[in-house]
mmCIF file of C-alpha atoms and ligand atoms in Angstrom:
data_model
loop_
_atom_site.group_PDB
_atom_site.id
_atom_site.type_symbol
_atom_site.label_atom_id
_atom_site.label_comp_id
_atom_site.label_asym_id
_atom_site.label_seq_id
_atom_site.Cartn_x
_atom_site.Cartn_y
_atom_site.Cartn_z
ATOM 1 C CA UNK A 1 120.509 91.463 115.363
ATOM 2 C CA UNK A 2 122.840 91.907 111.814
ATOM 3 C CA UNK A 3 120.557 93.461 109.158
ATOM 4 C CA UNK A 4 118.899 90.813 107.211
ATOM 5 C CA UNK A 5 119.290 92.263 103.305
ATOM 6 C CA UNK A 6 115.553 91.903 101.270
ATOM 7 C CA UNK A 7 115.153 93.324 98.412
ATOM 8 C CA UNK A 8 111.459 94.455 96.764
ATOM 9 C CA UNK A 9 110.438 93.920 93.228
ATOM 10 C CA UNK A 10 108.139 96.263 91.874
ATOM 11 C CA UNK A 11 109.319 99.369 93.656
ATOM 12 C CA UNK A 12 107.768 102.494 91.826
ATOM 13 C CA UNK A 13 104.096 100.973 92.557
ATOM 14 C CA UNK A 14 101.824 102.393 95.827
ATOM 15 C CA UNK A 15 102.722 98.593 97.807
ATOM 16 C CA UNK A 16 106.068 99.257 96.805
ATOM 17 C CA UNK A 17 105.503 102.597 97.784
ATOM 18 C CA UNK A 18 104.407 101.492 101.206
ATOM 19 C CA UNK A 19 107.267 99.512 101.457
ATOM 20 C CA UNK A 20 110.288 101.117 101.251
ATOM 21 C CA UNK A 21 108.369 104.024 103.712
ATOM 22 C CA UNK A 22 108.173 100.710 106.394
ATOM 23 C CA UNK A 23 111.722 99.434 105.112
ATOM 24 C CA UNK A 24 113.575 102.785 105.510
ATOM 25 C CA UNK A 25 113.306 102.580 109.490
ATOM 26 C CA UNK A 26 112.733 99.007 110.404
ATOM 27 C CA UNK A 27 115.066 97.253 112.037
ATOM 28 C CA UNK A 28 116.640 94.867 110.502
ATOM 29 C CA UNK A 29 115.011 94.192 107.379
ATOM 30 C CA UNK A 30 118.027 96.276 104.752
ATOM 31 C CA UNK A 31 116.571 97.264 101.488
ATOM 32 C CA UNK A 32 119.121 96.562 99.645
ATOM 33 C CA UNK A 33 117.611 95.963 96.292
ATOM 34 C CA UNK A 34 114.642 97.817 94.888
ATOM 35 C CA UNK A 35 113.364 96.683 90.590
ATOM 36 C CA UNK A 36 111.513 99.241 88.338
ATOM 37 C CA UNK A 37 111.831 98.611 85.031
ATOM 38 C CA UNK A 38 110.927 101.443 83.891
ATOM 39 C CA UNK A 39 112.976 103.806 86.965
ATOM 40 C CA UNK A 40 116.191 102.164 86.849
ATOM 41 C CA UNK A 41 119.197 104.254 87.167
ATOM 42 C CA UNK A 42 117.840 106.578 89.696
ATOM 43 C CA UNK A 43 117.703 107.067 93.812
ATOM 44 C CA UNK A 44 115.482 105.784 95.615
ATOM 45 C CA UNK A 45 115.122 109.398 96.874
ATOM 46 C CA UNK A 46 114.539 110.572 93.234
ATOM 47 C CA UNK A 47 111.595 109.719 93.056
ATOM 48 C CA UNK A 48 110.346 109.421 96.795
ATOM 49 C CA UNK A 49 111.168 112.920 97.994
ATOM 50 C CA UNK A 50 109.983 112.116 101.599
ATOM 51 C CA UNK A 51 113.137 109.266 101.549
ATOM 52 C CA UNK A 52 115.753 111.953 101.643
ATOM 53 C CA UNK A 53 118.247 111.684 104.202
ATOM 54 C CA UNK A 54 117.555 107.334 105.107
ATOM 55 C CA UNK A 55 119.982 105.750 103.914
ATOM 56 C CA UNK A 56 116.909 103.859 101.782
ATOM 57 C CA UNK A 57 116.908 107.280 99.862
ATOM 58 C CA UNK A 58 120.012 106.271 98.107
ATOM 59 C CA UNK A 59 119.608 102.503 96.994
ATOM 60 C CA UNK A 60 119.750 102.472 93.317
ATOM 61 C CA UNK A 61 116.931 101.441 91.663
ATOM 62 C CA UNK A 62 117.833 98.149 89.107
ATOM 63 C CA UNK A 63 115.488 96.199 86.704
ATOM 64 C CA UNK A 64 114.309 93.516 87.989
ATOM 65 C CA UNK A 65 116.902 90.423 87.274
ATOM 66 C CA UNK A 66 116.238 87.624 89.490
ATOM 67 C CA UNK A 67 120.056 85.824 89.650
ATOM 68 C CA UNK A 68 120.960 89.204 91.072
ATOM 69 C CA UNK A 69 117.852 89.339 94.050
ATOM 70 C CA UNK A 70 119.745 86.508 94.510
ATOM 71 C CA UNK A 71 122.973 86.768 94.917
ATOM 72 C CA UNK A 72 122.161 90.283 97.258
ATOM 73 C CA UNK A 73 119.339 89.565 99.475
ATOM 74 C CA UNK A 74 117.887 87.091 101.731
ATOM 75 C CA UNK A 75 114.411 86.973 101.539
ATOM 76 C CA UNK A 76 112.189 89.010 98.675
ATOM 77 C CA UNK A 77 109.246 91.211 98.566
ATOM 78 C CA UNK A 78 106.993 90.949 95.082
ATOM 79 C CA UNK A 79 104.984 94.004 94.754
ATOM 80 C CA UNK A 80 104.299 93.144 91.692
ATOM 81 C CA UNK A 81 100.563 92.472 89.315
ATOM 82 C CA UNK A 82 99.485 88.830 89.553
ATOM 83 C CA UNK A 83 100.298 86.590 86.835
ATOM 84 C CA UNK A 84 103.689 88.639 87.004
ATOM 85 C CA UNK A 85 104.919 87.686 90.196
ATOM 86 C CA UNK A 86 104.656 83.562 90.136
ATOM 87 C CA UNK A 87 107.955 83.210 87.578
ATOM 88 C CA UNK A 88 110.001 85.140 89.975
ATOM 89 C CA UNK A 89 109.160 83.245 93.263
ATOM 90 C CA UNK A 90 109.575 80.258 91.506
ATOM 91 C CA UNK A 91 112.727 80.984 90.710
ATOM 92 C CA UNK A 92 113.811 82.481 93.744
ATOM 93 C CA UNK A 93 112.962 79.425 95.695
ATOM 94 C CA UNK A 94 115.127 77.853 93.542
ATOM 95 C CA UNK A 95 117.580 80.020 94.296
ATOM 96 C CA UNK A 96 117.640 79.732 98.171
ATOM 97 C CA UNK A 97 115.181 82.751 98.891
ATOM 98 C CA UNK A 98 112.553 83.418 101.129
ATOM 99 C CA UNK A 99 109.700 85.067 98.787
ATOM 100 C CA UNK A 100 106.987 86.998 100.489
ATOM 101 C CA UNK A 101 103.690 87.626 97.134
ATOM 102 C CA UNK A 102 101.739 90.763 97.886
ATOM 103 C CA UNK A 103 100.157 89.745 94.024
ATOM 104 C CA UNK A 104 97.392 86.896 93.686
ATOM 105 C CA UNK A 105 99.293 83.503 92.544
ATOM 106 C CA UNK A 106 100.032 82.055 95.853
ATOM 107 C CA UNK A 107 96.982 82.893 97.483
ATOM 108 C CA UNK A 108 94.284 80.227 95.682
ATOM 109 C CA UNK A 109 95.142 76.158 97.014
ATOM 110 C CA UNK A 110 93.040 75.216 94.025
ATOM 111 C CA UNK A 111 94.961 76.392 90.288
ATOM 112 C CA UNK A 112 91.677 75.736 88.505
ATOM 113 C CA UNK A 113 90.103 78.183 90.743
ATOM 114 C CA UNK A 114 92.593 80.346 90.037
ATOM 115 C CA UNK A 115 92.050 79.853 86.259
ATOM 116 C CA UNK A 116 89.328 80.845 86.464
ATOM 117 C CA UNK A 117 88.949 83.510 88.227
ATOM 118 C CA UNK A 118 91.991 84.995 86.757
ATOM 119 C CA UNK A 119 91.695 84.252 83.116
ATOM 120 C CA UNK A 120 95.481 83.000 83.866
ATOM 121 C CA UNK A 121 96.705 79.660 83.917
ATOM 122 C CA UNK A 122 99.047 78.995 86.708
ATOM 123 C CA UNK A 123 102.827 78.128 85.863
ATOM 124 C CA UNK A 124 103.641 77.060 89.097
ATOM 125 C CA UNK A 125 100.885 74.677 90.620
ATOM 126 C CA UNK A 126 103.400 72.261 92.388
ATOM 127 C CA UNK A 127 103.808 75.424 94.520
ATOM 128 C CA UNK A 128 100.565 76.098 96.077
ATOM 129 C CA UNK A 129 100.708 73.862 98.984
ATOM 130 C CA UNK A 130 103.532 75.342 100.381
ATOM 131 C CA UNK A 131 101.742 79.101 99.848
ATOM 132 C CA UNK A 132 101.295 79.931 103.527
ATOM 133 C CA UNK A 133 98.313 82.647 103.364
ATOM 134 C CA UNK A 134 99.871 85.442 105.386
ATOM 135 C CA UNK A 135 97.160 86.521 107.683
ATOM 136 C CA UNK A 136 99.671 86.996 110.990
ATOM 137 C CA UNK A 137 96.391 86.601 113.069
ATOM 138 C CA UNK A 138 95.277 83.292 112.180
ATOM 139 C CA UNK A 139 98.949 81.938 110.658
ATOM 140 C CA UNK A 140 101.831 83.109 112.797
ATOM 141 C CA UNK A 141 103.206 79.256 113.477
ATOM 142 C CA UNK A 142 103.243 78.462 109.705
ATOM 143 C CA UNK A 143 105.035 81.896 108.844
ATOM 144 C CA UNK A 144 107.358 81.497 111.293
ATOM 145 C CA UNK A 145 108.554 78.785 109.253
ATOM 146 C CA UNK A 146 107.378 79.670 105.547
ATOM 147 C CA UNK A 147 109.464 80.142 102.556
ATOM 148 C CA UNK A 148 106.765 81.580 100.425
ATOM 149 C CA UNK A 149 103.891 83.998 101.637
ATOM 150 C CA UNK A 150 100.847 84.540 99.752
ATOM 151 C CA UNK A 151 100.238 88.242 101.189
ATOM 152 C CA UNK A 152 96.212 88.582 101.225
ATOM 153 C CA UNK A 153 93.915 90.638 98.985
ATOM 154 C CA UNK A 154 93.206 94.376 100.586
ATOM 155 C CA UNK A 155 89.289 93.494 100.988
ATOM 156 C CA UNK A 156 89.805 89.636 102.229
ATOM 157 C CA UNK A 157 91.414 91.195 104.850
ATOM 158 C CA UNK A 158 88.649 93.701 105.973
ATOM 159 C CA UNK A 159 86.695 90.347 105.768
ATOM 160 C CA UNK A 160 88.268 88.153 107.816
ATOM 161 C CA UNK A 161 89.419 89.998 110.283
ATOM 162 C CA UNK A 162 85.298 90.696 110.474
ATOM 163 C CA UNK A 163 83.755 87.782 110.387
ATOM 164 C CA UNK A 164 86.513 85.597 112.304
ATOM 165 C CA UNK A 165 84.941 85.139 115.506
ATOM 166 C CA UNK A 166 81.957 84.896 113.719
ATOM 167 C CA UNK A 167 82.660 81.931 112.862
ATOM 168 C CA UNK A 168 84.833 80.237 115.116
ATOM 169 C CA UNK A 169 81.841 81.011 118.118
ATOM 170 C CA UNK A 170 79.392 80.150 115.232
ATOM 171 C CA UNK A 171 77.038 83.122 115.987
ATOM 172 C CA UNK A 172 76.191 83.664 111.885
ATOM 173 C CA UNK A 173 73.936 81.707 108.970
ATOM 174 C CA UNK A 174 76.907 80.000 106.969
ATOM 175 C CA UNK A 175 74.534 81.000 103.551
ATOM 176 C CA UNK A 176 73.425 84.187 104.051
ATOM 177 C CA UNK A 177 76.744 87.253 104.403
ATOM 178 C CA UNK A 178 76.875 89.871 102.332
ATOM 179 C CA UNK A 179 80.182 91.827 102.219
ATOM 180 C CA UNK A 180 79.363 95.409 101.440
ATOM 181 C CA UNK A 181 82.976 96.539 100.800
ATOM 182 C CA UNK A 182 84.697 100.183 99.575
ATOM 183 C CA UNK A 183 88.233 101.147 99.321
ATOM 184 C CA UNK A 184 90.269 104.310 97.989
ATOM 185 C CA UNK A 185 91.611 104.587 94.948
ATOM 186 C CA UNK A 186 94.562 103.309 95.671
ATOM 187 C CA UNK A 187 93.388 99.585 95.884
ATOM 188 C CA UNK A 188 93.655 99.901 91.911
ATOM 189 C CA UNK A 189 97.140 100.635 91.462
ATOM 190 C CA UNK A 190 99.629 103.235 90.688
ATOM 191 C CA UNK A 191 99.507 102.401 86.577
ATOM 192 C CA UNK A 192 97.437 105.162 84.199
ATOM 193 C CA UNK A 193 93.924 104.199 83.084
ATOM 194 C CA UNK A 194 91.034 106.697 82.638
ATOM 195 C CA UNK A 195 88.126 105.117 84.934
ATOM 196 C CA UNK A 196 90.992 106.011 88.193
ATOM 197 C CA UNK A 197 91.853 109.536 86.970
ATOM 198 C CA UNK A 198 91.229 112.378 89.440
ATOM 199 C CA UNK A 199 88.193 114.000 87.737
ATOM 200 C CA UNK A 200 86.709 109.798 87.015
ATOM 201 C CA UNK A 201 86.996 109.358 90.814
ATOM 202 C CA UNK A 202 86.787 112.352 92.933
ATOM 203 C CA UNK A 203 83.057 113.822 94.111
ATOM 204 C CA UNK A 204 80.911 110.605 92.826
ATOM 205 C CA UNK A 205 80.761 107.108 94.613
ATOM 206 C CA UNK A 206 80.103 103.686 92.603
ATOM 207 C CA UNK A 207 80.050 99.795 92.945
ATOM 208 C CA UNK A 208 82.088 97.850 90.858
ATOM 209 C CA UNK A 209 82.530 94.318 89.683
ATOM 210 C CA UNK A 210 79.526 92.983 92.105
ATOM 211 C CA UNK A 211 79.597 89.222 93.128
ATOM 212 C CA UNK A 212 82.232 88.936 90.374
ATOM 213 C CA UNK A 213 85.140 90.270 92.073
ATOM 214 C CA UNK A 214 88.548 88.435 92.106
ATOM 215 C CA UNK A 215 88.971 88.918 95.695
ATOM 216 C CA UNK A 216 84.930 86.642 96.051
ATOM 217 C CA UNK A 217 87.274 83.125 94.993
ATOM 218 C CA UNK A 218 89.917 84.240 98.375
ATOM 219 C CA UNK A 219 87.665 85.793 100.778
ATOM 220 C CA UNK A 220 84.724 82.458 100.378
ATOM 221 C CA UNK A 221 88.405 79.813 100.996
ATOM 222 C CA UNK A 222 89.536 81.139 103.646
ATOM 223 C CA UNK A 223 86.375 81.644 106.361
ATOM 224 C CA UNK A 224 85.023 78.181 104.358
ATOM 225 C CA UNK A 225 88.639 76.837 106.602
ATOM 226 C CA UNK A 226 88.191 79.168 109.006
ATOM 227 C CA UNK A 227 83.954 77.169 109.307
ATOM 228 C CA UNK A 228 84.545 74.207 108.731
ATOM 229 C CA UNK A 229 82.255 74.148 106.106
ATOM 230 C CA UNK A 230 82.246 75.673 102.334
ATOM 231 C CA UNK A 231 80.770 78.850 102.372
ATOM 232 C CA UNK A 232 79.770 81.365 99.898
ATOM 233 C CA UNK A 233 79.458 84.877 100.304
ATOM 234 C CA UNK A 234 77.652 87.760 98.478
ATOM 235 C CA UNK A 235 80.997 90.051 97.967
ATOM 236 C CA UNK A 236 80.136 93.576 96.574
ATOM 237 C CA UNK A 237 83.537 96.638 96.248
ATOM 238 C CA UNK A 238 82.774 99.982 95.950
ATOM 239 C CA UNK A 239 85.382 102.815 94.150
ATOM 240 C CA UNK A 240 85.411 105.870 97.214
ATOM 241 C CA UNK A 241 87.280 109.163 96.632
ATOM 242 C CA UNK A 242 89.872 108.716 98.887
ATOM 243 C CA UNK A 243 93.073 107.795 98.552
ATOM 244 C CA UNK A 244 93.342 104.699 100.922
ATOM 245 C CA UNK A 245 91.471 102.715 103.048
ATOM 246 C CA UNK A 246 89.569 100.402 103.016
ATOM 247 C CA UNK A 247 85.136 99.895 104.979
ATOM 248 C CA UNK A 248 84.091 96.741 104.521
ATOM 249 C CA UNK A 249 80.356 96.822 106.687
ATOM 250 C CA UNK A 250 79.102 93.368 106.250
ATOM 251 C CA UNK A 251 75.654 91.911 107.062
ATOM 252 C CA UNK A 252 75.145 88.615 108.856
ATOM 253 C CA UNK A 253 71.969 86.794 110.262
ATOM 254 C CA UNK A 254 72.033 85.635 113.922
ATOM 255 C CA UNK A 255 71.737 81.815 114.533
ATOM 256 C CA UNK A 256 70.290 82.693 117.878
ATOM 257 C CA UNK A 257 68.661 86.034 119.681
ATOM 258 C CA UNK A 258 71.975 87.980 120.742
ATOM 259 C CA UNK A 259 72.278 91.491 122.595
ATOM 260 C CA UNK A 260 75.234 93.178 120.908
ATOM 261 C CA UNK A 261 76.877 92.923 124.102
ATOM 262 C CA UNK A 262 77.159 89.027 124.297
ATOM 263 C CA UNK A 263 78.238 89.625 120.494
ATOM 264 C CA UNK A 264 80.788 92.079 121.527
ATOM 265 C CA UNK A 265 82.729 90.016 124.507
ATOM 266 C CA UNK A 266 83.351 86.793 121.885
ATOM 267 C CA UNK A 267 84.949 89.434 119.693
ATOM 268 C CA UNK A 268 86.446 91.664 122.369
ATOM 269 C CA UNK A 269 88.230 87.617 124.044
ATOM 270 C CA UNK A 270 88.932 86.334 120.169
ATOM 271 C CA UNK A 271 91.264 89.191 119.354
ATOM 272 C CA UNK A 272 92.166 89.690 123.036
ATOM 273 C CA UNK A 273 95.505 88.872 122.466
ATOM 274 C CA UNK A 274 95.537 90.546 119.023
ATOM 275 C CA UNK A 275 96.728 93.641 118.616
ATOM 276 C CA UNK A 276 96.331 95.208 115.700
ATOM 277 C CA UNK A 277 92.804 94.390 116.077
ATOM 278 C CA UNK A 278 90.577 96.447 117.502
ATOM 279 C CA UNK A 279 87.045 95.701 118.973
ATOM 280 C CA UNK A 280 85.704 99.526 119.373
ATOM 281 C CA UNK A 281 83.142 99.826 121.932
ATOM 282 C CA UNK A 282 79.808 99.153 121.685
ATOM 283 C CA UNK A 283 77.830 102.535 120.476
ATOM 284 C CA UNK A 284 80.800 102.889 118.401
ATOM 285 C CA UNK A 285 81.995 102.483 113.925
ATOM 286 C CA UNK A 286 85.665 102.481 112.674
ATOM 287 C CA UNK A 287 86.465 105.212 109.998
ATOM 288 C CA UNK A 288 89.398 104.941 107.674
ATOM 289 C CA UNK A 289 91.070 107.826 108.688
ATOM 290 C CA UNK A 290 91.789 106.424 112.678
ATOM 291 C CA UNK A 291 93.730 103.126 110.961
ATOM 292 C CA UNK A 292 94.935 105.459 108.204
ATOM 293 C CA UNK A 293 99.539 104.446 107.721
ATOM 294 C CA UNK A 294 98.870 101.493 110.315
ATOM 295 C CA UNK A 295 98.267 97.686 110.658
ATOM 296 C CA UNK A 296 94.743 98.094 112.838
ATOM 297 C CA UNK A 297 92.381 96.274 112.055
ATOM 298 C CA UNK A 298 89.619 98.576 113.839
ATOM 299 C CA UNK A 299 85.610 96.424 114.264
ATOM 300 C CA UNK A 300 82.772 97.857 115.223
ATOM 301 C CA UNK A 301 80.165 96.154 115.832
ATOM 302 C CA UNK A 302 75.698 96.033 115.287
ATOM 303 C CA UNK A 303 73.359 93.781 116.229
ATOM 304 C CA UNK A 304 69.861 95.086 114.065
ATOM 305 C CA UNK A 305 66.989 92.910 116.358
ATOM 306 C CA UNK A 306 64.328 93.933 113.944
ATOM 307 C CA UNK A 307 66.249 91.599 111.406
ATOM 308 C CA UNK A 308 68.284 90.048 113.927
ATOM 309 C CA UNK A 309 71.346 90.846 111.634
ATOM 310 C CA UNK A 310 74.584 91.203 112.860
ATOM 311 C CA UNK A 311 76.798 93.991 111.618
ATOM 312 C CA UNK A 312 80.360 93.935 111.122
ATOM 313 C CA UNK A 313 81.251 97.219 110.462
ATOM 314 C CA UNK A 314 85.580 96.577 109.703
ATOM 315 C CA UNK A 315 88.079 99.199 108.745
ATOM 316 C CA UNK A 316 91.984 99.041 107.670
ATOM 317 C CA UNK A 317 94.654 101.067 104.657
ATOM 318 C CA UNK A 318 94.239 98.934 102.453
ATOM 319 C CA UNK A 319 98.628 99.716 101.655
ATOM 320 C CA UNK A 320 99.391 98.960 105.073
ATOM 321 C CA UNK A 321 97.618 96.423 106.474
ATOM 322 C CA UNK A 322 96.238 95.558 103.154
ATOM 323 C CA UNK A 323 99.265 94.770 101.389
ATOM 324 C CA UNK A 324 103.293 96.138 102.502
ATOM 325 C CA UNK A 325 102.960 96.055 106.725
ATOM 326 C CA UNK A 326 101.022 92.911 106.726
ATOM 327 C CA UNK A 327 103.983 91.438 104.092
ATOM 328 C CA UNK A 328 106.837 93.598 106.535
ATOM 329 C CA UNK A 329 104.310 91.572 109.632
ATOM 330 C CA UNK A 330 104.747 87.934 107.676
ATOM 331 C CA UNK A 331 108.980 88.486 106.742
ATOM 332 C CA UNK A 332 109.495 89.209 110.312
ATOM 333 C CA UNK A 333 107.969 86.177 111.606
ATOM 334 C CA UNK A 334 109.658 83.837 107.791
ATOM 335 C CA UNK A 335 113.293 85.806 109.896
ATOM 336 C CA UNK A 336 112.716 84.631 113.326
ATOM 337 C CA UNK A 337 112.142 88.647 113.993
ATOM 338 C CA UNK A 338 108.878 89.365 115.724
ATOM 339 C CA UNK A 339 105.751 90.290 114.330
ATOM 340 C CA UNK A 340 105.362 93.554 114.490
ATOM 341 C CA UNK A 341 109.580 94.436 113.924
ATOM 342 C CA UNK A 342 109.608 98.239 112.171
ATOM 343 C CA UNK A 343 105.603 98.206 112.425
ATOM 344 C CA UNK A 344 104.759 100.152 115.633
ATOM 345 C CA UNK A 345 102.617 103.021 113.162
ATOM 346 C CA UNK A 346 100.040 105.281 114.888
ATOM 347 C CA UNK A 347 97.644 106.697 112.438
ATOM 348 C CA UNK A 348 98.212 109.480 109.993
ATOM 349 C CA UNK A 349 95.338 111.582 110.081
ATOM 350 C CA UNK A 350 93.896 113.957 108.744
HETATM 351 N N1 NAP B 1 97.111 98.873 96.127
HETATM 352 C C1 NAP B 1 96.382 98.011 96.425
HETATM 353 O O1 NAP B 1 96.077 98.154 97.666
HETATM 354 C C2 NAP B 1 96.750 96.552 96.466
HETATM 355 C C3 NAP B 1 96.585 95.113 98.100
HETATM 356 C C4 NAP B 1 96.929 94.447 98.164
HETATM 357 C C5 NAP B 1 97.639 93.230 97.172
HETATM 358 N N2 NAP B 1 97.861 94.558 95.981
HETATM 359 C C6 NAP B 1 98.659 93.811 94.890
HETATM 360 O O2 NAP B 1 99.749 94.114 95.227
HETATM 361 C C7 NAP B 1 100.379 94.136 93.663
HETATM 362 C C8 NAP B 1 101.164 95.599 93.578
HETATM 363 O O3 NAP B 1 100.334 96.398 93.476
HETATM 364 P P1 NAP B 1 100.574 98.021 93.150
HETATM 365 O O4 NAP B 1 99.177 98.691 93.529
HETATM 366 O O5 NAP B 1 101.943 98.245 94.106
HETATM 367 O O6 NAP B 1 100.777 98.050 91.635
HETATM 368 P P2 NAP B 1 101.420 99.080 90.925
HETATM 369 O O7 NAP B 1 101.026 100.461 91.530
HETATM 370 O O8 NAP B 1 100.453 98.918 89.354
HETATM 371 O O9 NAP B 1 102.553 98.596 90.742
HETATM 372 C C9 NAP B 1 103.470 97.170 90.136
HETATM 373 C C10 NAP B 1 104.283 97.483 90.017
HETATM 374 O O10 NAP B 1 105.225 96.581 89.451
HETATM 375 C C11 NAP B 1 106.804 96.664 88.674
HETATM 376 N N3 NAP B 1 105.644 95.903 87.939
HETATM 377 C C12 NAP B 1 104.730 95.914 86.935
HETATM 378 N N4 NAP B 1 104.942 94.159 85.975
HETATM 379 C C13 NAP B 1 106.121 94.162 86.291
HETATM 380 C C14 NAP B 1 106.939 92.824 85.849
HETATM 381 N N5 NAP B 1 106.231 91.847 84.904
HETATM 382 N N6 NAP B 1 107.760 92.555 86.176
HETATM 383 C C15 NAP B 1 108.413 93.253 86.819
HETATM 384 N N7 NAP B 1 107.773 94.676 87.621
HETATM 385 C C16 NAP B 1 106.868 94.556 87.067
HETATM 386 C C17 NAP B 1 105.640 98.501 87.476
HETATM 387 O O11 NAP B 1 107.326 98.643 87.802
HETATM 388 P P3 NAP B 1 107.737 98.743 86.920
HETATM 389 O O12 NAP B 1 106.492 98.522 85.802
HETATM 390 O O13 NAP B 1 108.844 100.238 86.279
HETATM 391 O O14 NAP B 1 108.564 97.558 86.966
HETATM 392 C C18 NAP B 1 105.428 98.895 89.481
HETATM 393 O O15 NAP B 1 106.066 98.699 90.198
HETATM 394 C C19 NAP B 1 99.240 93.249 92.473
HETATM 395 O O16 NAP B 1 99.683 91.893 92.440
HETATM 396 C C20 NAP B 1 98.453 94.278 93.464
HETATM 397 O O17 NAP B 1 97.105 93.824 93.228
HETATM 398 C C21 NAP B 1 97.351 95.764 95.774
#
């Protein structure tokens, strides 16, 4: 198959770095443009020594310019902060390109909800209805014809995949869900901030934005679609002193008394043809290190008969499954390729 030239806006961020890693060995998607305002002019291998010897390492970093991207690429990944992505997306779509946006700019269907949670008026609300939420397990058919993909947030990926089978089978009370999620420090991005310095993150563990994190409306929007009813979720994030990985412990209430084996059978059947979701055997629980650098979402199930709770534990890699790998999976589908092209990634443990 002919190479498909792709662009990457925001190559110096953590998700941009991960995209560069994945695209360097992709069989069809060819990294042709990579942008950064701070590093323009350098070859990629100058900032990423791991690309030495790969053709992608010789790609010259350019300043972001929608006209140049439109002239050189067929599809562009936007790995930039929310608020910055929407104008690039609008311009590239008008020029006939396909866009995978890793930011939150097109994830929420309602521009009012976006404004409430992100403190920003959406400048292109007319594009919101055409954005497809980029979770391949849920939306692969729509992604095949999508021009604009809203790549999911990292925390939402772990929570939505963790709860989808329970909602599809009506196993849990929709009014009593608590997602207790923990992320490595790369989830906050690569820009400098005092709170993310080594001495502030290492050897401690803290909660933040309890009940008011921006991923809450995205989780509720997508879970409500799966449940067929409006849902609220208590979503509570924590910062782990590790560089990458997310582990979500999701506490739910069963609607009837069930053995864990029965729940496990329903989860296994739900994901039987979805090889990236690994429902672990009863008695096993996931760990971030076993999914590091991969597309896997590992799920462990516990039924606590004393409280009649189903506790779901899901683990993903925030940069690969929760961002850049998922973005490539979406780009594959949008380009007529197998969803897993270039994504046969084994864990990078330890
Ligand atoms: N980190 C994660 O785990 C994760 C997971 C899922 C989704 N996301 C989302 O993915 C996006 C990127 O995240 P990240 O963690 O990679 O961020 P990051 O580390 O802060 O990197 C941001 C990148 O965007 C570029 N940039 C910033 N403002 C720009 C602008 N106005 N125009 C063009 N380029 C601009 C920066 O380079 P220059 O300033 O040099 O141009 C840099 O390369 C964010 O929207 C984030 O919410 C992140």
